[in-house]
Coordinates of C-alpha atoms in Angstrom, one line a residue:
Q1 CA 0.5 17.0 -19.1
A2 CA 3.8 17.9 -17.5
V3 CA 5.9 16.2 -15.3
Q4 CA 3.8 13.2 -13.2
T5 CA 5.8 12.7 -10.4
Q6 CA 7.9 15.3 -9.1
W7 CA 10.9 14.0 -6.1
N8 CA 12.2 16.4 -4.2
G9 CA 12.8 15.0 -1.0
N10 CA 16.2 13.8 0.3
G11 CA 17.9 10.4 1.1
G12 CA 14.5 8.0 0.2
K13 CA 13.7 4.9 -2.0
D14 CA 11.3 3.6 -5.1
Y15 CA 11.8 0.4 -5.4
F16 CA 8.8 0.2 -8.2
Y17 CA 7.4 3.4 -10.3
Q18 CA 5.4 2.3 -13.5
S19 CA 3.7 4.9 -15.0
E20 CA 2.4 5.8 -19.3
M21 CA 3.0 9.3 -20.1
P22 CA 0.0 11.5 -21.2
Y23 CA -2.4 10.4 -24.6
D24 CA -3.6 14.1 -25.6
P25 CA -0.1 16.3 -26.6
P26 CA -2.2 17.8 -29.8
N27 CA 1.5 18.4 -30.9
Q28 CA 4.7 19.2 -29.7
S29 CA 5.1 22.9 -29.3
S30 CA 1.9 22.7 -26.6
W31 CA 4.3 19.6 -25.2
M32 CA 7.1 21.2 -24.3
D33 CA 10.0 21.8 -20.8
G34 CA 11.6 24.7 -21.4
T35 CA 13.2 24.5 -24.9
S36 CA 13.3 20.6 -23.7
N37 CA 10.7 18.0 -26.5
G38 CA 8.3 16.6 -24.0
Y39 CA 8.1 16.2 -20.2
P40 CA 9.5 13.2 -17.8
S41 CA 7.7 10.9 -16.3
M42 CA 9.3 11.5 -13.2
N43 CA 11.7 14.5 -12.2
V44 CA 14.2 13.9 -8.8
A45 CA 14.8 17.5 -7.9
S46 CA 18.7 19.1 -8.1
S47 CA 18.3 19.4 -4.9
V48 CA 18.6 16.5 -3.8
S49 CA 22.2 14.4 -3.8
N50 CA 20.4 10.6 -2.4
F51 CA 18.0 8.9 -4.3
Q52 CA 17.9 5.4 -5.2
G53 CA 15.5 4.0 -7.7
Y54 CA 14.4 0.2 -8.8
G55 CA 12.4 -1.3 -11.4
L56 CA 11.0 1.6 -13.1
G57 CA 9.4 1.6 -16.5
V58 CA 7.6 4.5 -18.6
Y59 CA 5.1 4.0 -21.1
C60 CA 4.5 6.5 -24.4
Y61 CA 1.0 6.1 -26.8
F62 CA 1.0 9.4 -28.0
S63 CA -2.2 8.8 -30.5
T64 CA -3.9 12.1 -30.1
N65 CA -0.6 13.0 -32.9
S66 CA 2.2 10.5 -32.8
S67 CA 5.3 12.1 -34.1
V68 CA 5.1 14.1 -30.0
H69 CA 8.2 13.6 -28.6
S70 CA 9.4 13.2 -25.0
A71 CA 13.0 13.4 -24.6
N72 CA 13.2 11.6 -21.4
A73 CA 11.7 9.6 -19.3
F74 CA 13.2 9.8 -15.9
T75 CA 15.3 13.3 -15.7
A76 CA 17.8 13.2 -12.0
P77 CA 20.6 15.6 -10.9
N78 CA 24.2 13.5 -12.2
T79 CA 25.9 12.5 -8.7
S80 CA 27.1 10.0 -6.8
G81 CA 24.1 9.6 -4.5
V82 CA 21.2 9.6 -7.2
Q83 CA 20.8 5.7 -8.7
F84 CA 18.6 4.3 -11.1
N85 CA 18.4 1.1 -11.6
D86 CA 16.7 -1.7 -13.5
M87 CA 15.0 1.2 -15.8
V88 CA 12.7 0.7 -19.4
T89 CA 10.5 3.0 -21.5
V90 CA 8.3 1.1 -23.4
S91 CA 6.6 3.1 -27.2
L92 CA 3.3 1.1 -27.2
G93 CA 2.2 0.2 -30.7
G94 CA 5.3 2.4 -31.6
V95 CA 2.9 5.5 -30.6
G96 CA 5.0 8.0 -30.5
T97 CA 9.2 9.1 -29.2
I98 CA 11.6 8.5 -25.7
D99 CA 14.3 9.6 -26.9
H100 CA 16.5 8.6 -23.4
I101 CA 15.4 6.2 -20.8
I102 CA 17.6 9.2 -18.2
N103 CA 19.4 12.8 -18.6
G104 CA 20.4 12.3 -22.8
T105 CA 20.9 8.3 -21.6
G106 CA 19.4 5.2 -22.9
N107 CA 17.7 3.9 -26.2
T108 CA 15.3 5.8 -28.7
V109 CA 11.9 4.2 -28.1
N110 CA 9.5 4.4 -31.5
S111 CA 8.3 2.6 -34.3
G112 CA 11.0 0.9 -35.1
S113 CA 11.8 0.0 -31.6
T114 CA 10.1 -0.1 -28.8
V115 CA 11.3 -1.1 -25.9
A116 CA 14.5 0.0 -24.3
D117 CA 16.3 -1.3 -21.0
L118 CA 18.9 0.8 -18.7
A119 CA 20.9 -2.2 -16.3
S120 CA 21.9 2.1 -13.7
Y121 CA 22.7 5.4 -14.7
N122 CA 25.6 6.4 -12.1

């Protein structure tokens, strides 16, 4: 019900990541990462200075409460050695919202726009 993948290793590479966020957060107040709405599917630890990700997708379908938001699909240190390429977020059937793809960057997916992509980050 929180971060689904926690990446702590330095120098790692992920060549494919696909994840569906939990379907059943009951409400926004019970699904918070500190002061941020929801949890990212993947978090790269703040101690990581070198990571590369390619072909990453996160999907939401908040069937219990479609008004729930996740602020980001991915969170990671904003450093030149941490790079993401070819990311996509999808709100399946427009049920639920992911506000950004990574670290406040990238378009929102929800009932009005169900697919967003971002070619690169950092």
